[in-house]
Amino acid sequence: MLFWESSGAMGFHSMLVLVTWVGVMLTAIMAAAAIAYPLALPNCSDSCGDVKIPYPFGTSEGCYRKESRDFFINCSKSYGQPDQPMTGNLPVTNISIEGEMDIMMYNAINCYNQSGTPLSNNTEPWLQVPSFTVSVTKNKFVAVGCDTYAYLNGILNGKGFSIGCLSRCNDTSNIVDGSCSGIGCCQIDIPEGLTDIDFAAYSFKNHSYVWSFNPCSFAFIIQKDEFSFSSAYLTSLQNNETFPMVLDWAIGNETCKVAQNKGNYICGGNSTCSDLKNGSGPGYRCKCKKGYDGNPYLKDGCQDGNPYLKDGCQDIDECNDKSKCPGKQICVNEVGSYHCSCIKGYHKVEEVCVPRGSSLTIYLAVGISIISLLVLLLGCSWIYYGLKKRKIIKLKEKFFHQNGGLLLKQQLSNHQKSMETTKIFTTEELKKATNNYDESRVLGQGGYGTVYRGVLSDNTVVAIKKSKIGDQSQIEQFINEMIVLTQINHRNVVKLFGCCLETEVPLLVYEFITNGTLSNHVHDKSLSSLLSWEKRLKIATEIAGALAYLHSSTSMSIIHRDVKTAEYTIG
């Protein structure tokens, strides 16, 4: 809400009174339809003018909490207004059971005449109510003026405390409406738990250089959502005597744990106690439990000398809300709660009211729905895995044809008698043989690829060579070499058992030799010592014989151009 200048038909204070009156009227209309819970002690007034006065506050002796006079509300006829509630010398506009009090706080004004002489209307507001603290979440401290500084003093954690604010400007050209950043207006946050406050506005040079457009310094505490700065306030705020402000209130200066063991504990039945949070001050507050409403500070028995027969927190009849139990249900109120029951002729099935006798139909429908859903899920899964399996089969067929599988089958059939032991393996057979090519099965690695140790289904131990790359242009030559290699039968040449053509690069399956390579025996110190010159000469002779066999004794000469000790095994 923006401030209204008093030079017009309606000033800020008048506008506030009008808005407050409209709000009160609307609240009264709504409250008339609601259940009225007791707010005050018996035989005590629960209002002053248009303001409700809930206990622990009261307007007369014996009606407010006796441990602190801070809860006394003076219901006077001050300022020509009938029944105006006051705390000290400040008007009260609202008291909340949740722990807040809305008041009208005075404006600190410091004015000068054109020659720089202070005027007599200067004010320095103060508030000394130890049970109340300035709400840090609802208020801010503001200073307005172009030759202004202001201080806010108070008690914080038992010690004196002060904060200040500075506002300067030479003219109105740099002032931005809505901005309170130090040019014509400054504002600061208020520390938590501040009590017993006073504040004042001051001038650096008695407004001598800015008097034509700003003769006064102003300082005030105001609700955050009630103020938006305007350059017009540099002159008009001297007509605003008070501003809306919020105080926090609590009971005593003890925690719930301590207070509950004392005779002056105030929380009534069906309520809970909560300590103040974030250091906003000492004491505790009371709150009605869920399912209850009313004033939690009232309780059974004799309270502050007054007999009281019923707790302030009373059961809420949730069934007054017709939306609580929709459909074919009726609402049944319980103490602190409620439940929904079906109307006559209906009963609950899965939290839904259905006609009696229709349970079997509903269960059957639910059962059929569940079965249908399961069938649908199983069907979708079966189709998905079927399509996936079909894709894998097609990919295997593609690689088999790509790697010359048909040509190899034809050659094998042409050499059936001489190649009875030669086999075309499937990918599943070799995966099983190598435990899905587990790293622990690796016998050796190199630029050509990796060799794995495998165990076939008949417990034959084999060496499976998995090459890195393949040459599609050499497929026919590869198949012809396969046919030749499978026909080799020499005791010093490792036998080729077969191959697998269902992968991108063909896999070769060889006879497994257990004693390692010649390179291991020659270069390993512990093994080389066992190789006498006679054994070394014999190995060389047998290698030469094997090479001679490959070069001249096979149906197709195999010329080995890269003889290495790492490729020769010791049988």
XYZ file of C-alpha atoms in Angstrom:
571
model
C 0.000 0.000 0.000
C 1.318 3.488 -0.863
C 1.067 6.337 1.596
C -1.539 8.988 0.856
C -0.637 12.645 1.286
C -2.768 14.384 3.897
C -3.053 17.467 1.688
C -5.611 15.540 -0.375
C -9.110 14.533 0.559
C -7.879 11.537 2.551
C -4.574 11.117 4.396
C -2.689 7.918 5.139
C -4.184 7.509 8.621
C -7.740 8.044 7.356
C -7.176 5.594 4.532
C -5.846 3.026 7.000
C -8.902 3.469 9.237
C -11.203 2.961 6.222
C -9.363 -0.165 5.053
C -9.328 -1.525 8.606
C -13.083 -0.855 8.989
C -13.857 -2.655 5.692
C -11.654 -5.582 6.737
C -13.314 -5.809 10.116
C -16.787 -5.770 8.551
C -15.867 -8.586 6.150
C -14.328 -10.562 8.987
C -17.446 -10.048 11.107
C -19.705 -11.276 8.290
C -17.579 -14.403 7.791
C -17.312 -15.042 11.517
C -21.081 -14.886 11.939
C -21.402 -18.089 9.955
C -18.597 -19.838 11.868
C -18.602 -21.474 15.273
C -17.729 -18.960 18.029
C -15.099 -20.356 20.394
C -14.431 -18.541 23.715
C -11.502 -16.107 23.537
C -11.448 -14.514 26.985
C -11.803 -15.675 30.575
C -15.362 -15.910 31.989
C -16.963 -12.546 32.812
C -14.220 -10.772 30.809
C -14.665 -8.754 27.645
C -13.241 -10.427 24.527
C -13.141 -7.256 22.430
C -12.385 -3.557 22.508
C -14.080 -1.651 19.745
C -13.536 -3.683 16.599
C -10.464 -5.534 17.943
C -10.772 -9.028 19.478
C -8.912 -9.374 22.795
C -7.969 -13.048 23.373
C -6.564 -14.294 26.695
C -3.693 -14.008 27.881
C -4.554 -10.390 26.992
C -7.353 -8.635 28.842
C -8.865 -5.197 29.383
C -9.312 -5.259 33.170
C -7.766 -6.661 36.326
C -8.143 -10.460 36.553
C -8.759 -10.774 32.794
C -5.152 -10.830 31.588
C -2.227 -13.037 32.589
C -1.313 -11.871 36.056
C 2.442 -12.600 35.723
C 2.918 -9.696 33.303
C 1.140 -6.361 32.960
C 2.420 -6.279 29.354
C -0.750 -8.250 28.491
C -3.020 -5.499 29.778
C -4.918 -3.729 26.982
C -6.245 -0.316 27.924
C -9.653 0.013 26.283
C -9.893 3.816 26.393
C -11.660 6.566 24.528
C -8.445 8.394 23.632
C -8.100 10.608 20.577
C -11.857 10.968 20.274
C -12.245 7.335 19.177
C -14.592 5.208 21.298
C -13.150 2.005 22.740
C -9.654 2.313 21.227
C -7.419 -0.541 22.501
C -3.999 0.683 23.593
C -0.770 -0.943 24.759
C 1.022 1.782 26.627
C 0.467 4.870 24.486
C 0.213 2.949 21.174
C -3.047 1.985 19.388
C -3.604 -1.760 18.849
C -5.279 -2.826 15.585
C -5.133 -6.623 15.897
C -4.036 -9.397 18.288
C -3.351 -12.853 16.842
C -3.482 -16.086 18.835
C -0.483 -17.181 16.714
C 1.753 -14.708 18.576
C 1.516 -11.342 16.789
C 0.160 -7.918 17.724
C -0.434 -5.173 15.156
C 0.041 -1.646 16.493
C 0.371 1.892 15.153
C 3.922 3.114 15.945
C 4.870 6.771 16.008
C 6.955 8.479 13.360
C 10.271 10.070 14.490
C 10.230 13.568 12.963
C 13.052 16.117 13.022
C 12.099 19.388 11.194
C 13.863 22.745 10.675
C 12.877 26.185 9.411
C 14.488 27.795 6.392
C 17.332 29.258 8.487
C 18.204 25.823 9.948
C 16.622 26.276 13.364
C 15.013 23.088 14.829
C 11.234 23.229 15.182
C 9.389 22.135 18.287
C 7.527 19.245 16.643
C 10.568 16.910 16.758
C 9.676 13.453 18.183
C 11.656 10.395 19.376
C 9.279 7.389 19.757
C 9.944 4.600 22.239
C 8.382 1.309 23.303
C 9.202 -0.548 26.529
C 7.302 -3.847 26.662
C 9.699 -6.634 27.757
C 7.284 -9.433 26.787
C 7.174 -8.230 23.172
C 9.871 -8.156 20.481
C 9.906 -6.338 17.162
C 8.935 -8.812 14.410
C 11.969 -9.323 12.193
C 9.955 -11.020 9.441
C 7.191 -8.403 9.205
C 8.978 -5.031 9.762
C 11.837 -2.885 8.527
C 13.511 0.269 9.856
C 13.282 3.172 7.372
C 14.785 6.681 7.243
C 13.557 9.271 4.718
C 15.249 12.566 3.856
C 18.039 14.133 1.779
C 20.099 15.269 4.800
C 19.273 12.426 7.166
C 20.710 9.756 9.410
C 18.769 7.694 11.964
C 19.424 5.296 14.843
C 17.351 2.421 16.223
C 18.281 1.510 19.792
C 17.089 -1.386 21.948
C 17.933 -4.336 24.185
C 19.307 -7.443 22.455
C 20.248 -10.530 24.473
C 20.221 -8.415 27.641
C 22.602 -5.750 26.292
C 22.194 -2.361 24.645
C 22.188 -2.411 20.861
C 22.080 0.212 18.081
C 21.859 0.182 14.280
C 21.833 3.145 11.905
C 20.753 4.234 8.449
C 22.003 7.086 6.177
C 20.120 8.900 3.384
C 21.562 11.798 1.276
C 20.685 13.670 -1.940
C 21.218 17.181 -3.372
C 17.982 17.352 -5.357
C 15.179 15.072 -6.491
C 16.592 14.328 -9.953
C 18.371 11.129 -8.811
C 15.534 9.861 -6.630
C 13.785 6.750 -7.970
C 10.283 6.021 -6.725
C 10.028 2.538 -5.242
C 13.776 2.447 -4.460
C 15.030 2.824 -0.890
C 18.782 2.355 -1.377
C 20.204 5.509 0.238
C 19.179 8.340 -2.130
C 16.321 10.060 -0.298
C 15.451 6.836 1.522
C 17.313 4.051 3.283
C 16.103 0.894 5.009
C 17.718 -1.873 7.095
C 16.640 -5.195 8.555
C 15.858 -5.414 12.250
C 17.777 -7.962 14.380
C 15.868 -10.830 15.950
C 14.774 -10.499 19.576
C 15.020 -6.688 19.881
C 13.019 -5.243 22.825
C 12.589 -1.887 24.639
C 13.209 0.172 21.526
C 13.597 3.868 20.804
C 14.630 5.596 17.588
C 15.278 9.094 16.274
C 16.037 10.957 13.050
C 18.859 13.497 12.742
C 20.276 15.955 10.194
C 23.868 16.610 9.135
C 23.399 20.305 8.237
C 19.904 21.097 9.534
C 18.462 20.628 5.998
C 19.917 24.030 5.056
C 20.793 22.992 1.503
C 17.688 20.882 0.810
C 15.041 22.750 2.801
C 13.054 23.850 -0.301
C 12.044 20.272 -1.064
C 12.863 18.429 2.196
C 12.626 20.336 5.502
C 12.490 17.255 7.757
C 14.219 13.966 8.568
C 11.972 10.970 9.241
C 12.597 7.561 10.851
C 10.036 4.846 11.544
C 9.448 1.100 11.865
C 6.817 -0.141 9.411
C 5.339 -3.366 8.073
C 7.324 -4.398 4.993
C 4.311 -4.756 2.733
C 2.867 -1.365 3.771
C 5.599 0.898 2.376
C 6.880 1.829 -1.079
C 9.021 4.965 -1.266
C 7.987 8.058 -3.273
C 9.809 11.402 -3.647
C 6.582 13.081 -2.415
C 7.294 11.654 1.054
C 10.195 14.104 1.483
C 7.585 16.660 2.513
C 4.327 14.778 3.124
C 5.498 12.360 5.842
C 5.405 15.119 8.481
C 1.609 14.738 8.297
C 1.765 11.014 9.125
C 1.861 10.602 12.878
C 1.850 6.767 13.046
C 2.639 3.747 10.880
C 1.542 0.075 11.071
C 4.036 -2.166 12.877
C 4.025 -5.801 14.087
C 5.198 -7.096 17.479
C 5.866 -10.733 18.404
C 4.617 -11.885 21.800
C 5.201 -15.002 23.865
C 4.620 -16.360 27.360
C 7.346 -15.827 29.975
C 11.063 -16.320 29.389
C 11.318 -20.110 29.757
C 11.278 -23.031 27.339
C 8.342 -25.440 27.131
C 10.328 -28.151 28.938
C 10.922 -25.898 31.950
C 7.520 -24.182 31.962
C 5.522 -27.452 31.840
C 6.862 -28.386 35.266
C 5.703 -25.142 36.864
C 2.344 -24.087 38.255
C 1.992 -21.076 35.974
C 2.152 -23.144 32.752
C -0.602 -21.704 30.574
C -1.250 -24.074 27.649
C -4.689 -25.675 27.955
C -5.965 -29.121 27.058
C -5.816 -30.395 23.448
C -2.905 -28.024 22.769
C 0.829 -28.251 22.184
C 3.675 -26.055 23.407
C 6.381 -24.704 21.081
C 9.553 -22.736 21.823
C 10.265 -19.594 19.837
C 12.531 -20.283 16.891
C 15.468 -18.440 15.316
C 16.252 -16.577 18.527
C 13.275 -14.239 18.085
C 12.977 -13.937 21.850
C 12.493 -15.874 25.114
C 9.348 -17.760 26.104
C 6.952 -20.171 24.463
C 3.628 -20.252 22.616
C 0.608 -22.566 22.660
C -1.196 -24.046 19.667
C -4.319 -26.191 19.311
C -3.713 -29.748 18.138
C -4.872 -30.871 14.710
C -8.641 -31.344 14.726
C -9.158 -28.675 17.405
C -9.711 -24.920 17.268
C -10.068 -22.067 19.736
C -7.873 -20.266 22.233
C -5.101 -22.673 23.405
C -4.292 -20.415 26.376
C -7.593 -21.249 28.114
C -7.944 -24.414 30.195
C -10.179 -26.193 32.678
C -10.510 -25.090 36.269
C -9.588 -21.881 38.012
C -7.387 -19.615 35.935
C -6.024 -16.318 37.239
C -8.724 -16.371 39.934
C -11.545 -17.003 37.442
C -13.427 -20.317 37.353
C -13.277 -21.821 33.870
C -15.007 -25.071 33.034
C -13.895 -25.844 29.481
C -10.641 -25.871 27.556
C -10.150 -23.241 24.869
C -9.161 -25.802 22.197
C -12.385 -27.555 21.260
C -13.146 -30.255 18.763
C -13.737 -29.078 15.192
C -16.780 -30.576 13.541
C -15.155 -31.361 10.184
C -18.506 -32.603 8.925
C -19.654 -28.996 8.496
C -17.459 -29.093 5.397
C -19.594 -31.004 2.886
C -16.583 -31.753 0.685
C -14.965 -33.994 3.333
C -16.984 -37.085 2.348
C -18.121 -36.836 -1.307
C -20.243 -39.306 -3.248
C -22.283 -41.971 -1.483
C -20.727 -41.191 1.914
C -21.760 -39.555 5.152
C -19.382 -37.730 7.490
C -19.067 -38.951 11.095
C -17.359 -36.512 13.447
C -14.930 -37.832 16.053
C -13.031 -36.121 18.859
C -10.140 -34.420 17.078
C -10.909 -36.161 13.804
C -13.633 -37.616 11.556
C -14.307 -40.559 9.241
C -16.481 -41.262 6.221
C -19.124 -44.022 6.131
C -21.275 -45.241 3.279
C -24.949 -44.335 3.162
C -27.607 -46.993 3.721
C -27.578 -49.698 1.050
C -23.885 -49.146 0.258
C -20.664 -50.517 1.669
C -16.971 -49.838 1.095
C -14.860 -51.801 -1.349
C -11.324 -50.485 -1.883
C -12.280 -47.143 -0.237
C -15.217 -46.727 -2.666
C -18.892 -46.944 -1.640
C -20.736 -49.457 -3.835
C -24.237 -50.957 -3.653
C -24.482 -54.056 -1.459
C -24.338 -57.300 -3.437
C -22.110 -55.811 -6.105
C -18.854 -56.804 -4.394
C -18.511 -60.009 -6.431
C -18.979 -58.050 -9.633
C -16.376 -55.497 -8.607
C -13.873 -58.139 -7.474
C -14.451 -60.030 -10.712
C -13.953 -56.875 -12.758
C -10.808 -56.029 -10.813
C -9.542 -59.603 -11.205
C -10.198 -59.607 -14.946
C -8.489 -56.233 -15.270
C -5.412 -57.489 -13.426
C -5.261 -60.690 -15.464
C -5.703 -58.739 -18.693
C -2.911 -56.400 -17.696
C -0.599 -59.323 -16.886
C -1.419 -61.009 -20.199
C -0.756 -57.750 -22.016
C 2.587 -57.303 -20.253
C 3.604 -60.904 -20.933
C 2.540 -60.564 -24.562
C 4.538 -57.362 -25.011
C 7.566 -58.955 -23.339
C 7.284 -62.056 -25.535
C 7.041 -59.926 -28.687
C 9.988 -57.761 -27.587
C 12.277 -60.696 -26.835
C 11.083 -62.494 -29.961
C 11.988 -59.517 -32.131
C 15.317 -59.141 -30.338
C 16.145 -62.850 -30.827
C 15.135 -62.666 -34.477
C 17.418 -59.666 -34.982
C 20.350 -61.592 -33.440
C 19.646 -64.616 -35.656
C 19.562 -62.432 -38.789
C 22.829 -60.772 -37.766
C 24.471 -64.192 -37.308
C 23.207 -65.291 -40.721
C 24.591 -62.101 -42.257
C 28.071 -62.662 -40.765
C 27.978 -66.373 -41.712
C 27.355 -65.543 -45.371
C 29.740 -62.572 -45.244
C 32.572 -64.768 -43.895
C 32.135 -67.471 -46.567
C 30.121 -69.970 -44.567
C 28.374 -71.456 -47.614
C 31.688 -71.865 -49.455
C 33.215 -73.594 -46.392
C 30.251 -75.967 -46.120
C 30.612 -76.828 -49.810
C 34.363 -77.462 -49.448
C 33.805 -79.602 -46.359
C 31.275 -81.730 -48.227
C 33.781 -82.173 -51.088
C 36.481 -83.309 -48.613
C 34.145 -85.176 -46.299
C 36.342 -88.218 -45.666
C 39.575 -86.344 -45.062
C 37.959 -83.667 -42.887
C 35.632 -85.606 -40.608
C 37.002 -83.886 -37.459
C 36.621 -80.353 -38.852
C 33.690 -78.446 -37.323
C 31.849 -75.146 -37.812
C 31.179 -73.876 -34.260
C 28.291 -71.609 -33.188
C 28.790 -68.400 -31.183
C 26.917 -69.950 -28.236
C 29.337 -72.910 -28.112
C 32.420 -70.693 -27.962
C 30.878 -68.246 -25.468
C 30.113 -71.165 -23.177
C 33.595 -72.626 -23.711
C 35.316 -69.369 -22.679
C 32.791 -68.301 -19.976
C 31.743 -65.438 -22.280
C 35.387 -64.587 -23.049
C 36.315 -64.028 -19.414
C 39.624 -62.195 -18.890
C 40.899 -65.071 -16.750
C 40.778 -67.276 -19.885
C 43.197 -65.096 -21.918
C 46.320 -67.006 -23.054
C 47.931 -64.199 -25.026
C 47.358 -60.889 -26.803
C 48.978 -59.080 -29.700
C 48.385 -56.958 -32.770
C 46.568 -59.881 -34.413
C 44.014 -60.227 -31.592
C 43.474 -62.334 -28.437
C 43.786 -66.085 -27.745
C 41.497 -67.638 -25.108
C 41.588 -70.993 -23.357
C 38.311 -72.823 -23.840
C 36.682 -76.090 -22.795
C 34.216 -77.615 -25.275
C 31.097 -79.548 -24.249
C 33.017 -82.859 -24.645
C 35.694 -81.496 -22.206
C 38.225 -80.985 -25.006
C 40.566 -78.132 -24.097
C 41.137 -75.775 -27.043
C 42.735 -72.418 -27.892
C 40.298 -69.949 -29.488
C 41.792 -67.132 -31.554
C 39.674 -63.955 -31.737
C 41.112 -61.646 -34.392
C 40.749 -57.841 -34.286
C 40.112 -57.163 -37.982
C 39.120 -59.071 -41.061
C 39.558 -58.512 -44.795
C 36.348 -59.146 -46.733
C 38.265 -59.206 -50.041
C 40.241 -62.264 -48.875
C 37.273 -64.439 -47.796
C 37.700 -67.026 -50.567
C 41.440 -67.309 -49.852
C 40.667 -67.617 -46.117
C 38.250 -70.511 -46.757
C 40.752 -72.307 -48.998
C 43.445 -71.903 -46.311
C 40.974 -73.259 -43.730
C 40.459 -76.361 -45.849
C 44.214 -76.864 -46.204
C 44.953 -76.222 -42.503
C 42.302 -78.672 -41.330
C 43.918 -81.387 -43.499
C 47.363 -80.912 -41.937
C 48.349 -83.876 -39.816
C 51.850 -83.407 -38.469
C 52.920 -84.039 -34.904
C 54.847 -80.754 -34.721
C 52.091 -78.566 -36.215
C 49.181 -77.389 -33.984
C 45.941 -78.839 -35.362
C 43.037 -76.581 -36.404
C 39.763 -78.063 -35.142
C 37.425 -75.623 -36.887
C 36.042 -72.087 -36.836
C 33.035 -69.901 -36.095
C 31.729 -67.670 -38.874
C 28.714 -66.124 -37.026
C 30.739 -63.148 -35.793
C 31.980 -60.058 -37.611
C 35.516 -61.527 -37.701
C 35.852 -65.367 -37.874
C 37.022 -67.205 -34.741
C 39.559 -70.055 -35.099
C 39.608 -73.096 -32.763
C 43.030 -74.787 -32.340
C 44.478 -77.709 -30.447
C 45.606 -76.552 -26.972
C 49.280 -77.141 -26.045
C 49.902 -77.144 -22.298
C 53.640 -76.442 -21.925
C 53.765 -72.856 -23.226
C 55.750 -71.305 -26.075
C 59.383 -71.811 -27.098
C 59.947 -68.130 -26.282
C 58.997 -68.777 -22.642
C 61.424 -71.688 -22.345
C 64.305 -69.831 -23.981
C 63.993 -66.498 -22.174
C 62.874 -67.717 -18.750
C 66.041 -68.348 -16.668
C 64.502 -71.183 -14.654
C 63.274 -72.972 -17.800
C 66.220 -72.253 -20.117
C 68.580 -74.017 -17.740
C 66.678 -77.231 -18.464
C 67.278 -76.943 -22.239
C 70.497 -78.764 -23.021
C 72.249 -78.227 -26.349
C 71.008 -81.650 -27.494
C 67.353 -80.620 -26.747
C 67.816 -77.244 -28.430
C 69.247 -78.931 -31.545
C 66.381 -81.420 -31.563
C 63.788 -78.559 -31.308
C 65.446 -76.710 -34.181
C 65.499 -79.867 -36.300
C 61.814 -80.585 -35.636
C 60.846 -76.973 -36.433
C 62.746 -77.211 -39.702
C 60.971 -80.483 -40.450
C 57.560 -78.927 -39.730
C 58.347 -75.958 -42.000
C 59.514 -78.325 -44.735
C 56.259 -80.232 -44.385
C 54.212 -77.040 -44.743
C 56.295 -75.830 -47.698
C 56.262 -78.991 -49.774
C 54.110 -81.809 -48.367
C 50.664 -80.189 -48.174
C 48.201 -80.083 -51.077
C 48.685 -76.337 -51.201
C 52.111 -75.009 -50.228
C 52.047 -72.945 -47.037
C 54.973 -70.514 -46.956
C 55.625 -69.215 -43.410
C 57.441 -65.880 -43.724
C 57.378 -64.820 -40.041
C 58.978 -67.460 -37.869
C 59.029 -66.394 -34.180
C 59.728 -68.349 -31.004
C 56.485 -66.960 -29.541
C 54.498 -68.943 -32.130
C 56.055 -72.302 -31.293
C 54.800 -74.346 -28.378
C 56.530 -77.045 -26.397
C 54.634 -80.313 -26.451
